[in-house]
Short mmCIF file of C-alpha atoms (C1' of nucleotides) in Angstrom, two decimals:
data_model
loop_
_atom_site.label_atom_id
_atom_site.label_comp_id
_atom_site.label_asym_id
_atom_site.label_seq_id
_atom_site.Cartn_x
_atom_site.Cartn_y
_atom_site.Cartn_z
CA UNK A 127 -0.15 -0.03 -0.29
CA UNK A 128 2.74 2.30 0.50
CA UNK A 129 3.77 1.95 -3.15
CA UNK A 130 0.59 3.11 -4.43
CA UNK A 131 0.26 6.15 -1.77
CA UNK A 132 3.49 6.64 -2.79
CA UNK A 133 2.41 7.13 -6.94
CA UNK A 134 -0.79 8.72 -6.39
CA UNK A 135 1.29 11.81 -3.93
CA UNK A 136 3.88 11.24 -7.06
CA UNK A 137 1.18 12.19 -9.51
CA UNK A 138 -1.17 14.36 -7.90
CA UNK A 139 1.83 16.37 -6.78
CA UNK A 140 2.35 18.24 -9.94
CA UNK A 141 0.29 17.29 -13.03
CA UNK A 142 -2.09 18.96 -12.56
CA UNK A 143 -3.25 19.25 -8.25
CA UNK A 144 -4.46 22.83 -7.81
CA UNK A 145 -5.15 23.01 -11.79
CA UNK A 146 -8.57 21.64 -12.37
CA UNK A 147 -9.89 21.92 -15.47
CA UNK A 148 -9.54 25.18 -16.49
CA UNK A 149 -9.56 26.91 -12.74
CA UNK A 150 -6.32 27.91 -12.79
CA UNK A 151 -6.44 30.21 -15.95
CA UNK A 152 -9.87 31.25 -15.22
CA UNK A 153 -8.38 32.30 -11.64
CA UNK A 154 -5.40 34.30 -13.07
CA UNK A 155 -7.34 35.92 -16.09
CA UNK A 156 -10.25 36.70 -13.47
CA UNK A 157 -7.43 38.56 -11.01
CA UNK A 158 -5.51 40.36 -13.75
CA UNK A 159 -8.61 41.97 -15.11
CA UNK A 160 -10.42 42.94 -12.22
CA UNK A 161 -6.54 44.27 -11.00
CA UNK A 162 -6.81 46.32 -13.73
CA UNK A 163 -4.10 44.87 -15.96
CA UNK A 164 -6.42 44.42 -18.81
CA UNK A 165 -8.25 47.84 -20.53
CA UNK A 166 -11.63 47.35 -20.86
CA UNK A 167 -12.71 47.07 -23.86
CA UNK A 168 -9.18 45.04 -24.73
CA UNK A 169 -9.56 42.56 -26.92
CA UNK A 170 -8.74 38.78 -25.48
CA UNK A 171 -6.84 36.48 -27.97
CA UNK A 172 -7.18 32.90 -26.96
CA UNK A 173 -3.98 32.41 -28.75
CA UNK A 174 -2.20 34.87 -26.61
CA UNK A 175 -4.20 34.29 -23.42
CA UNK A 176 -2.83 30.40 -23.81
CA UNK A 177 1.03 31.48 -24.22
CA UNK A 178 0.09 34.55 -21.53
CA UNK A 179 -0.59 31.77 -19.07
CA UNK A 180 0.79 28.61 -20.07
CA UNK A 181 -2.81 27.15 -20.40
CA UNK A 182 -4.16 25.05 -23.69
CA UNK A 183 -6.92 26.96 -25.77
CA UNK A 184 -9.37 24.93 -24.56
CA UNK A 185 -8.74 26.06 -20.29
CA UNK A 186 -8.39 29.60 -21.62
CA UNK A 187 -12.12 28.93 -24.01
CA UNK A 188 -13.54 27.31 -20.84
CA UNK A 189 -12.73 30.73 -18.44
CA UNK A 190 -13.74 33.25 -21.16
CA UNK A 191 -17.46 31.17 -21.27
CA UNK A 192 -17.26 31.56 -17.14
CA UNK A 193 -15.97 35.45 -17.16
CA UNK A 194 -18.74 35.79 -19.66
CA UNK A 195 -21.46 34.68 -17.62
CA UNK A 196 -19.95 36.39 -14.71
CA UNK A 197 -20.63 39.80 -16.54
CA UNK A 198 -16.40 40.40 -16.89
CA UNK A 199 -15.99 39.92 -20.08
CA UNK A 200 -18.45 40.14 -23.52
CA UNK A 201 -18.06 37.27 -26.20
CA UNK A 202 -19.68 38.30 -29.62
CA UNK A 203 -20.04 35.16 -32.11
CA UNK A 204 -16.82 34.51 -33.98
CA UNK A 205 -15.76 37.89 -33.00
CA UNK A 206 -13.78 36.62 -30.13
CA UNK A 207 -14.29 38.20 -26.16
CA UNK A 208 -13.35 41.74 -25.06
CA UNK A 209 -12.86 42.57 -21.55
CA UNK A 210 -16.30 44.47 -20.92
CA UNK A 211 -16.78 47.84 -20.65
CA UNK A 212 -19.15 49.05 -17.76
CA UNK A 213 -21.09 52.23 -18.16
CA UNK A 214 -21.44 54.69 -15.66
CA UNK A 215 -24.75 54.58 -15.87
CA UNK A 216 -24.72 50.44 -15.29
CA UNK A 217 -22.17 50.97 -12.32
CA UNK A 218 -24.62 52.75 -10.59
CA UNK A 219 -27.46 50.03 -11.01
CA UNK A 220 -24.75 47.53 -10.14
CA UNK A 221 -24.55 49.36 -7.05
CA UNK A 222 -27.74 49.72 -6.07
CA UNK A 223 -28.52 46.06 -6.41
CA UNK A 224 -25.16 45.25 -4.31
CA UNK A 225 -26.42 48.06 -1.56
CA UNK A 226 -29.99 45.83 -1.31
CA UNK A 227 -27.87 42.38 -0.96
CA UNK A 228 -25.78 43.91 1.11
CA UNK A 229 -28.21 45.62 3.65
CA UNK A 230 -29.89 41.73 3.93
CA UNK A 231 -26.42 40.39 4.66
CA UNK A 232 -25.84 42.95 7.39
CA UNK A 233 -28.99 42.04 8.82
CA UNK A 234 -28.00 38.51 8.62
CA UNK A 235 -24.79 38.94 9.87
CA UNK A 236 -26.01 40.65 13.03
CA UNK A 237 -28.16 37.40 13.73
CA UNK A 238 -25.79 34.88 13.39
CA UNK A 239 -21.95 36.50 13.77
CA UNK A 240 -20.13 34.71 16.42
CA UNK A 241 -17.59 36.11 18.90
CA UNK A 242 -14.84 35.46 16.39
CA UNK A 243 -16.55 37.11 13.60
CA UNK A 244 -16.64 39.92 15.92
CA UNK A 245 -13.58 39.77 16.63
CA UNK A 246 -11.88 40.21 13.09
CA UNK A 247 -14.46 42.94 12.88
CA UNK A 248 -12.95 44.97 15.95
CA UNK A 249 -9.67 44.48 14.30
CA UNK A 250 -10.38 45.38 11.09
CA UNK A 251 -11.72 48.64 12.36
CA UNK A 252 -9.12 49.47 14.68
CA UNK A 253 -7.05 49.35 12.04
CA UNK A 254 -9.02 51.87 10.05
CA UNK A 255 -9.24 54.01 13.27
CA UNK A 256 -5.02 53.92 12.74
CA UNK A 257 -5.17 54.89 9.31
CA UNK A 258 -7.69 57.59 9.50
CA UNK A 259 -5.55 59.18 12.48
CA UNK A 260 -2.61 58.73 10.15
CA UNK A 261 -3.87 60.29 6.84
CA UNK A 262 -3.01 57.00 5.40
CA UNK A 263 -6.26 57.31 2.89
CA UNK A 264 -5.19 54.65 0.69
CA UNK A 265 -4.45 52.10 3.39
CA UNK A 266 -7.97 52.86 4.92
CA UNK A 267 -9.67 52.12 1.39
CA UNK A 268 -7.38 48.43 1.37
CA UNK A 269 -9.09 47.92 4.67
CA UNK A 270 -12.42 48.99 3.26
CA UNK A 271 -13.38 46.04 1.40
CA UNK A 272 -11.85 43.19 4.23
CA UNK A 273 -14.75 45.04 6.32
CA UNK A 274 -17.29 44.61 4.03
CA UNK A 275 -15.92 40.87 3.57
CA UNK A 276 -16.35 39.89 6.83
CA UNK A 277 -19.77 41.05 6.95
CA UNK A 278 -20.27 38.94 4.48
CA UNK A 279 -18.65 35.61 6.00
CA UNK A 280 -20.46 36.58 9.19
CA UNK A 281 -23.88 36.17 7.76
CA UNK A 282 -23.42 32.82 6.23
CA UNK A 283 -25.03 32.95 3.29
CA UNK A 284 -22.59 31.73 0.57
CA UNK A 285 -25.65 32.85 -2.44
CA UNK A 286 -25.31 36.03 -1.55
CA UNK A 287 -22.23 36.12 -0.86
CA UNK A 288 -21.17 34.97 -4.16
CA UNK A 289 -23.37 37.31 -5.87
CA UNK A 290 -22.63 40.11 -4.14
CA UNK A 291 -18.59 39.35 -4.39
CA UNK A 292 -19.15 39.12 -8.42
CA UNK A 293 -20.93 42.70 -8.31
CA UNK A 294 -18.13 44.36 -6.70
CA UNK A 295 -15.85 42.75 -8.97
CA UNK A 296 -17.63 44.01 -11.81
CA UNK A 297 -18.70 47.81 -10.49
CA UNK A 298 -14.55 47.80 -9.19
CA UNK A 299 -13.49 50.39 -11.71
CA UNK A 300 -15.44 53.44 -9.96
CA UNK A 301 -14.58 52.87 -6.88
CA UNK A 302 -11.82 54.92 -6.40
CA UNK A 303 -14.16 57.94 -7.18
CA UNK A 304 -16.01 57.40 -3.72
CA UNK A 305 -13.53 58.11 -1.85
CA UNK A 306 -11.80 61.66 -2.80
CA UNK A 307 -14.97 63.84 -2.02
CA UNK A 308 -13.44 65.73 1.02
CA UNK A 309 -14.61 64.69 4.86
CA UNK A 310 -15.60 61.38 3.14
CA UNK A 311 -13.36 58.81 4.94
CA UNK A 312 -14.49 60.43 8.36
CA UNK A 313 -18.01 59.96 7.85
CA UNK A 314 -16.66 56.47 5.98
CA UNK A 315 -14.90 55.11 9.67
CA UNK A 316 -17.95 56.46 11.66
CA UNK A 317 -20.88 54.71 9.63
CA UNK A 318 -18.86 51.64 9.72
CA UNK A 319 -18.45 52.13 13.53
CA UNK A 320 -22.40 52.39 13.59
CA UNK A 321 -22.14 49.15 11.63
CA UNK A 322 -19.54 47.35 13.61
CA UNK A 323 -21.65 48.28 17.32
CA UNK A 324 -25.06 46.80 15.96
CA UNK A 325 -23.64 43.42 14.76
CA UNK A 326 -21.61 43.78 18.08
CA UNK A 327 -25.47 44.04 19.83
CA UNK A 328 -26.82 41.48 17.90
CA UNK A 329 -29.16 43.81 16.55
CA UNK A 330 -30.73 43.11 12.62
CA UNK A 331 -32.49 45.93 12.31
CA UNK A 332 -30.02 48.24 13.05
CA UNK A 333 -27.60 46.52 11.48
CA UNK A 334 -29.45 46.59 8.09
CA UNK A 335 -30.54 50.51 8.73
CA UNK A 336 -26.64 51.29 9.57
CA UNK A 337 -25.76 49.75 6.11
CA UNK A 338 -28.35 50.59 4.34
CA UNK A 339 -27.53 54.70 5.70
CA UNK A 340 -23.73 53.79 4.72
CA UNK A 341 -24.54 52.56 1.31
CA UNK A 342 -27.01 55.74 0.23
CA UNK A 343 -24.43 57.43 1.29
CA UNK A 344 -21.95 55.61 -0.92
CA UNK A 345 -24.51 55.76 -3.66
CA UNK A 346 -24.96 59.80 -3.69
CA UNK A 347 -21.61 60.02 -3.47
CA UNK A 348 -21.17 58.04 -6.60
CA UNK A 349 -23.91 59.48 -8.40
CA UNK A 350 -22.56 63.50 -7.76
CA UNK A 351 -19.29 62.02 -8.96
CA UNK A 352 -20.65 60.54 -12.44
CA UNK A 353 -22.86 63.86 -12.56
CA UNK A 354 -20.14 66.28 -12.40
CA UNK A 355 -18.11 64.33 -15.03
CA UNK A 356 -17.66 66.44 -17.77
CA UNK A 357 -17.15 63.53 -20.57
CA UNK A 358 -17.30 60.51 -20.53
CA UNK A 359 -14.14 58.49 -20.39
CA UNK A 360 -13.21 57.44 -23.75
CA UNK A 361 -11.06 54.24 -24.52
CA UNK A 362 -8.60 54.83 -27.33
CA UNK A 363 -9.21 52.30 -30.20
CA UNK A 364 -6.02 50.29 -30.14
CA UNK B 142 -23.79 41.89 -56.06
CA UNK B 143 -26.99 40.04 -56.20
CA UNK B 144 -24.97 36.65 -55.90
CA UNK B 145 -22.65 37.50 -52.93
CA UNK B 146 -25.98 38.56 -51.13
CA UNK B 147 -27.43 35.32 -52.15
CA UNK B 148 -24.81 33.75 -51.29
CA UNK B 149 -24.44 35.50 -47.83
CA UNK B 150 -28.41 34.64 -46.95
CA UNK B 151 -27.68 31.09 -48.31
CA UNK B 152 -24.88 30.34 -45.21
CA UNK B 153 -26.86 32.30 -42.54
CA UNK B 154 -29.69 30.78 -43.02
CA UNK B 155 -28.49 27.40 -41.54
CA UNK B 156 -25.26 26.40 -40.42
CA UNK B 157 -25.64 28.10 -37.40
CA UNK B 158 -27.42 31.27 -37.44
CA UNK B 159 -29.02 31.23 -33.76
CA UNK B 160 -27.14 28.66 -32.63
CA UNK B 161 -24.21 30.36 -31.61
CA UNK B 162 -21.37 29.02 -30.02
CA UNK B 163 -23.34 26.17 -27.58
CA UNK B 164 -25.71 28.49 -26.74
CA UNK B 165 -28.99 26.72 -28.30
CA UNK B 166 -27.44 23.46 -26.26
CA UNK B 167 -27.15 25.86 -22.98
CA UNK B 168 -30.66 26.97 -23.04
CA UNK B 169 -31.86 23.55 -23.74
CA UNK B 170 -29.96 21.89 -20.92
CA UNK B 171 -31.12 24.36 -18.58
CA UNK B 172 -34.74 24.10 -19.78
CA UNK B 173 -34.72 20.93 -19.59
CA UNK B 174 -33.58 20.98 -15.81
CA UNK B 175 -35.38 23.88 -14.52
CA UNK B 176 -38.53 21.85 -16.09
CA UNK B 177 -37.62 19.20 -13.73
CA UNK B 178 -37.05 16.66 -16.81
CA UNK B 179 -33.14 15.87 -15.10
CA UNK B 180 -33.65 14.43 -11.45
CA UNK B 181 -31.81 16.49 -8.83
CA UNK B 182 -28.22 15.08 -8.13
CA UNK B 183 -28.39 13.27 -11.50
CA UNK B 184 -25.25 12.67 -13.65
CA UNK B 185 -24.80 14.51 -16.78
CA UNK B 186 -22.98 12.37 -18.91
CA UNK B 187 -21.33 14.52 -21.79
CA UNK B 188 -21.90 11.99 -24.64
CA UNK B 189 -25.28 11.47 -23.98
CA UNK B 190 -26.33 14.90 -23.57
CA UNK B 191 -24.09 15.14 -26.66
CA UNK B 192 -26.75 12.53 -28.29
CA UNK B 193 -29.66 13.85 -26.90
CA UNK B 194 -29.16 17.61 -27.99
CA UNK B 195 -27.69 16.64 -31.24
CA UNK B 196 -24.59 19.15 -30.52
CA UNK B 197 -21.35 18.47 -30.21
CA UNK B 198 -19.45 17.55 -27.01
CA UNK B 199 -17.71 20.96 -27.03
CA UNK B 200 -21.01 22.71 -26.80
CA UNK B 201 -22.73 20.26 -24.09
CA UNK B 202 -19.23 21.09 -22.33
CA UNK B 203 -19.32 24.84 -22.02
CA UNK B 204 -22.88 24.36 -21.56
CA UNK B 205 -22.10 22.79 -18.36
CA UNK B 206 -19.55 25.35 -17.67
CA UNK B 207 -21.98 27.73 -17.60
CA UNK B 208 -24.71 26.13 -16.23
CA UNK B 209 -22.12 25.41 -13.18
CA UNK B 210 -20.99 29.01 -12.48
CA UNK B 211 -24.90 29.79 -12.52
CA UNK B 212 -25.15 27.43 -9.83
CA UNK B 213 -27.80 25.06 -11.10
CA UNK B 214 -24.86 22.01 -11.65
CA UNK B 215 -22.30 21.04 -9.66
CA UNK B 216 -19.00 19.87 -11.45
CA UNK B 217 -16.08 17.78 -10.14
CA UNK B 218 -12.85 17.01 -11.71
CA UNK B 219 -12.87 14.17 -13.48
CA UNK B 220 -16.46 13.05 -12.07
CA UNK B 221 -18.16 14.83 -13.97
CA UNK B 222 -21.37 17.18 -13.78
CA UNK B 223 -24.69 16.55 -11.55
CA UNK B 224 -27.94 18.45 -11.28
CA UNK B 225 -27.05 20.66 -8.29
CA UNK B 226 -29.27 19.58 -5.34
CA UNK B 227 -30.24 22.72 -3.34
CA UNK B 228 -31.12 21.95 0.02
CA UNK B 229 -33.96 23.32 1.77
CA UNK B 230 -32.15 25.37 3.73
CA UNK B 231 -30.48 26.50 0.28
CA UNK B 232 -33.46 27.12 -0.98
CA UNK B 233 -34.53 29.04 1.99
CA UNK B 234 -31.23 31.07 1.72
CA UNK B 235 -31.85 32.00 -2.13
CA UNK B 236 -35.98 33.45 -1.68
CA UNK B 237 -34.07 35.74 1.41
CA UNK B 238 -31.71 36.90 -1.43
CA UNK B 239 -34.20 37.11 -4.26
CA UNK B 240 -36.63 39.16 -1.92
CA UNK B 241 -34.13 41.79 -1.48
CA UNK B 242 -33.52 41.86 -4.87
CA UNK B 243 -37.56 41.98 -6.07
CA UNK B 244 -37.81 45.00 -3.15
CA UNK B 245 -35.37 46.59 -5.33
CA UNK B 246 -37.01 45.90 -8.37
CA UNK B 247 -40.54 46.99 -7.45
CA UNK B 248 -39.19 50.45 -6.19
CA UNK B 249 -37.34 50.86 -9.57
CA UNK B 250 -40.48 49.73 -10.75
CA UNK B 251 -43.03 51.96 -9.78
CA UNK B 252 -40.29 55.01 -10.96
CA UNK B 253 -40.04 54.04 -13.95
CA UNK B 254 -42.93 52.27 -15.35
CA UNK B 255 -44.29 53.42 -18.53
CA UNK B 256 -47.97 53.09 -19.38
CA UNK B 257 -47.18 50.11 -21.69
CA UNK B 258 -45.80 48.32 -18.48
CA UNK B 259 -48.57 48.91 -16.58
CA UNK B 260 -51.17 47.73 -19.17
CA UNK B 261 -49.95 44.52 -19.66
CA UNK B 262 -49.39 44.09 -15.88
CA UNK B 263 -53.32 45.39 -15.52
CA UNK B 264 -53.84 42.42 -18.02
CA UNK B 265 -51.89 40.06 -16.17
CA UNK B 266 -53.74 40.99 -13.08
CA UNK B 267 -57.15 40.35 -14.44
CA UNK B 268 -56.27 37.15 -15.82
CA UNK B 269 -55.18 36.47 -11.96
CA UNK B 270 -58.52 37.19 -10.55
CA UNK B 271 -60.35 35.19 -13.61
CA UNK B 272 -58.33 32.21 -12.06
CA UNK B 273 -59.06 33.49 -8.27
CA UNK B 274 -62.69 33.04 -9.21
CA UNK B 275 -62.63 29.85 -10.71
CA UNK B 276 -60.70 28.02 -8.33
CA UNK B 277 -58.17 27.55 -11.02
CA UNK B 278 -55.34 27.30 -8.98
CA UNK B 279 -52.96 25.75 -11.39
CA UNK B 280 -53.82 28.89 -14.31
CA UNK B 281 -52.76 31.23 -11.02
CA UNK B 282 -49.68 29.77 -10.15
CA UNK B 283 -48.45 30.32 -13.83
CA UNK B 284 -49.77 33.40 -14.11
CA UNK B 285 -47.60 34.52 -10.77
CA UNK B 286 -44.07 34.44 -12.23
CA UNK B 287 -45.39 36.35 -15.12
CA UNK B 288 -46.77 39.53 -12.81
CA UNK B 289 -43.11 39.30 -11.25
CA UNK B 290 -41.53 39.38 -14.98
CA UNK B 291 -43.64 42.42 -15.78
CA UNK B 292 -42.18 44.10 -12.56
CA UNK B 293 -38.51 43.22 -13.57
CA UNK B 294 -38.65 44.35 -17.03
CA UNK B 295 -40.42 47.56 -16.09
CA UNK B 296 -37.73 48.01 -13.72
CA UNK B 297 -35.08 48.55 -16.36
CA UNK B 298 -32.56 47.00 -14.23
CA UNK B 299 -30.99 44.22 -16.42
CA UNK B 300 -27.78 43.61 -13.62
CA UNK B 301 -30.93 42.55 -10.97
CA UNK B 302 -33.38 41.03 -13.71
CA UNK B 303 -31.01 38.64 -14.43
CA UNK B 304 -29.37 37.84 -10.80
CA UNK B 305 -33.49 37.17 -9.81
CA UNK B 306 -34.18 35.04 -12.91
CA UNK B 307 -31.43 32.59 -11.47
CA UNK B 308 -32.00 32.59 -8.62
CA UNK B 309 -35.83 32.16 -9.04
CA UNK B 310 -34.95 29.21 -11.10
CA UNK B 311 -32.51 27.48 -8.80
CA UNK B 312 -35.29 27.28 -6.26
CA UNK B 313 -37.97 26.36 -8.25
CA UNK B 314 -38.23 23.02 -7.33
CA UNK B 315 -39.70 24.48 -3.67
CA UNK B 316 -42.45 26.78 -5.41
CA UNK B 317 -45.11 24.51 -5.37
CA UNK B 318 -44.79 24.32 -1.42
CA UNK B 319 -45.92 27.93 -1.15
CA UNK B 320 -49.36 27.45 -2.67
CA UNK B 321 -51.02 24.61 -0.67
CA UNK B 322 -51.77 26.24 2.26
CA UNK B 323 -55.15 26.84 2.77
CA UNK B 324 -56.28 30.87 1.78
CA UNK B 325 -52.88 31.72 0.56
CA UNK B 326 -54.01 32.03 -3.28
CA UNK B 327 -56.70 34.74 -1.89
CA UNK B 328 -54.03 36.82 0.16
CA UNK B 329 -51.28 36.67 -2.61
CA UNK B 330 -53.73 38.18 -5.12
CA UNK B 331 -54.75 41.07 -2.59
CA UNK B 332 -50.76 41.39 -1.76
CA UNK B 333 -50.31 41.75 -5.83
CA UNK B 334 -53.15 43.82 -6.31
CA UNK B 335 -51.41 46.53 -3.72
CA UNK B 336 -48.21 45.88 -5.38
CA UNK B 337 -49.72 46.57 -9.06
CA UNK B 338 -51.60 50.23 -7.02
CA UNK B 339 -48.52 51.32 -5.94
CA UNK B 340 -46.79 51.06 -9.09
CA UNK B 341 -49.56 52.76 -10.82
CA UNK B 342 -49.03 55.29 -8.69
CA UNK B 343 -45.54 55.39 -9.18
CA UNK B 344 -44.87 55.59 -5.28
CA UNK B 345 -41.80 53.61 -4.99
CA UNK B 346 -41.60 54.09 -1.04
CA UNK B 347 -45.06 51.82 -1.35
CA UNK B 348 -44.06 49.39 -4.11
CA UNK B 349 -41.10 48.45 -2.16
CA UNK B 350 -43.35 47.78 1.49
CA UNK B 351 -45.80 46.17 -0.83
CA UNK B 352 -43.08 43.38 -2.11
CA UNK B 353 -41.38 43.52 1.10
CA UNK B 354 -45.21 42.70 3.07
CA UNK B 355 -45.56 39.96 -0.45
CA UNK B 356 -42.52 38.39 -0.06
CA UNK B 357 -42.43 38.03 3.55
CA UNK B 358 -45.62 36.56 3.62
CA UNK B 359 -44.30 33.78 1.00
CA UNK B 360 -40.90 33.39 2.82
CA UNK B 361 -43.00 32.85 5.94
CA UNK B 362 -44.91 30.32 4.38
CA UNK B 363 -42.38 28.69 3.16
CA UNK B 364 -40.64 28.40 6.14
CA UNK B 365 -43.52 27.03 7.50
CA UNK B 366 -43.92 24.45 5.15
CA UNK B 367 -40.45 23.07 5.20
CA UNK B 368 -40.27 23.17 9.15
CA UNK B 369 -43.50 21.17 9.20
CA UNK B 370 -41.66 18.31 7.04
CA UNK B 371 -41.57 15.09 9.04
CA UNK B 372 -37.95 13.96 6.81
CA UNK B 373 -36.11 15.68 3.73
CA UNK B 374 -37.13 14.54 0.53
CA UNK B 375 -34.59 11.63 0.03
CA UNK B 376 -32.93 10.93 -3.44
CA UNK B 377 -32.37 7.31 -4.72
CA UNK B 378 -29.38 6.43 -5.22
CA UNK B 379 -29.43 5.24 -8.89
"C1'" DC C 224 -16.89 -15.03 4.58
"C1'" DC C 225 -14.22 -10.97 3.84
"C1'" DG C 226 -10.64 -7.80 3.05
"C1'" DG C 227 -7.10 -6.21 -0.30
"C1'" DG C 228 -5.48 -5.63 -5.06
"C1'" DT C 229 -6.08 -5.60 -9.56
"C1'" DC C 230 -8.53 -5.17 -13.84
"C1'" DG C 231 -11.38 -3.59 -17.15
"C1'" DG C 232 -15.24 -0.65 -19.04
"C1'" DA C 233 -16.62 3.94 -18.75
"C1'" DT C 234 -16.07 8.72 -18.51
"C1'" DT C 235 -13.52 13.43 -18.73
"C1'" DG C 236 -9.79 16.42 -19.75
"C1'" DT C 237 -6.26 17.87 -23.02
"C1'" DC C 238 -4.53 18.78 -27.18
"C1'" DG C 239 -3.76 19.41 -32.44
"C1'" DA C 240 -6.15 19.94 -37.02
"C1'" DC C 241 -9.34 21.79 -40.29
"C1'" DA C 242 -13.66 24.47 -41.18
"C1'" DT C 243 -15.40 28.95 -40.64
"C1'" DT C 244 -15.92 34.04 -40.76
"C1'" DA C 245 -14.68 38.47 -40.21
"C1'" DT C 246 -11.19 41.97 -40.84
"C1'" DT C 247 -7.60 44.25 -43.74
"C1'" DG C 248 -5.58 45.97 -47.25
"C1'" DG C 249 -4.60 46.37 -52.19
"C1'" DG C 250 -6.21 46.76 -57.25
"C1'" DG C 251 -9.50 48.08 -60.55
"C1'" DA C 252 -13.20 50.60 -62.57
"C1'" DT C 253 -15.76 54.86 -62.40
"C1'" DA D 2 -9.33 60.25 -56.24
"C1'" DT D 3 -13.16 57.75 -54.71
"C1'" DC D 4 -15.84 53.67 -53.61
"C1'" DC D 5 -16.17 48.66 -54.37
"C1'" DC D 6 -15.22 43.81 -54.68
"C1'" DC D 7 -12.20 40.81 -53.55
"C1'" DA D 8 -8.02 37.92 -52.11
"C1'" DA D 9 -4.94 37.36 -47.48
"C1'" DT D 10 -4.94 36.69 -43.06
"C1'" DA D 11 -6.07 36.44 -38.55
"C1'" DA D 12 -8.79 34.45 -35.02
"C1'" DT D 13 -12.85 31.58 -33.73
"C1'" DG D 14 -15.99 27.40 -33.92
"C1'" DT D 15 -16.12 22.72 -34.07
"C1'" DC D 16 -14.58 18.13 -34.57
"C1'" DG D 17 -12.26 13.58 -33.30
"C1'" DA D 18 -8.65 11.28 -31.14
"C1'" DC D 19 -5.99 10.04 -27.50
"C1'" DA D 20 -4.41 10.26 -22.61
"C1'" DA D 21 -5.71 10.59 -17.30
"C1'" DT D 22 -8.87 9.08 -14.28
"C1'" DC D 23 -12.11 7.05 -11.89
"C1'" DC D 24 -15.77 3.71 -10.35
"C1'" DG D 25 -17.24 -1.19 -9.84
"C1'" DA D 26 -16.64 -6.00 -10.98
"C1'" DC D 27 -13.49 -9.57 -10.23
"C1'" DC D 28 -10.40 -12.56 -8.00
"C1'" DC D 29 -7.35 -14.67 -4.28
"C1'" DG D 30 -5.45 -15.23 -0.22
"C1'" DG D 31 -6.78 -15.77 4.84
#
DNA sequence: CCGGGTCGGATTGTCGACATTATTGGGGAT
DNA sequence: ATCCCCAATAATGTCGACAATCCGACCCGG
């Protein structure tokens, strides 16, 4: 039996242990898009990606299908795939949907949060306070999603969690616009503290209300940023 | 030029005009699953589906990837795909998420509904009244989704519309349980009328509140049905 | 009787080749 | 010079074959 175990270990070690189907290619490509390493509306040529990711064209194709279903790329018949460009109006719609889901998640998080969840939330929150005190705006911006993700995890609702995650990745390109309004970070911090205390108190109603106020604020900021934009962001026809 | 036009028309007419990529297979398979023609947890063998749908294995595979991303099938590495079995708890979670989204959609529908939207809604509603008067419960059940779909369309929010559609298809197996509570149809009809009048009045707050009450009712019924179930539905290990 | 090992069928995962299709650039007619 | 048509090219869509893997049946020693 020792021999078979060794053989299994050997075969599973590298051939394609972590890379089931085209999942590795999918993850890498997705990461590349959300990280902004591909421009919106940029063509995604299967052969290029195949070399770039070191995966077969089949895997790349599967990844593209996934990302299409997820809304991060668009595919036209016989014309290939492009990074999907979400308009500002679409981004607003998406954020509205996300807000609706996060309200639900905040409520469920308040109902189900464990002591561990609360500890982690508190930890992120003190980090946020420190960043704010130090005037570290970008550090704060990076902590922000972590805070929300912890709430999603605390809600123990994988369905809503998945959806809100994909929505976030779609509208990610516009997130920076919400932070450059003066005094926004301070109010944001305060709102997060309100959400946190509602969760600590296990008060679903208060948690939902606090999250609603918070995201209504964010939405308002986004509407303001979009409304005051002189011209739409133009992409260069490569 | 006449010749080229004819040639184009000829080539586009049948070869694969409507069946871009594996979309035809995807649609048929999806329809088959949601219609209940495949049992939950049933294995979906690619070769079988290939013959059954008259599509290549490539198309079937793409369809399965899509459905996996959509949450209707599960795929395990080297073990193939199965119709995903959603547990009752999952169905509850899904319905909660759906409720959150439908609240948003009702609000937006009230804000944006056109005269045409309202006319169609009214039409469905009178049909529902007639079915209720005639004691036609199944006719009522079939009209129900149409009513909601019209609201999704009136909201003009494709993002939320898509999401709520996929969620509905996931929890579809449990929908029948909400209707067999005595007196439910009458209350349901009343709730639908409340939603309708709020939309007619273009009152987003009222529309959201009416939809919230309606779906809270539905959720309560579902919780009741699930809670009073003696044993979980057992599927036969084929 | 039973547990472990082995063999075979069945099914999936991957790759390459080929047909099909959009696009681009050039050439010719007006 | 301009416009239209057409060939060359690049990319996608599809298919078949092969390797890898899993599952179940069978066999055999204890």
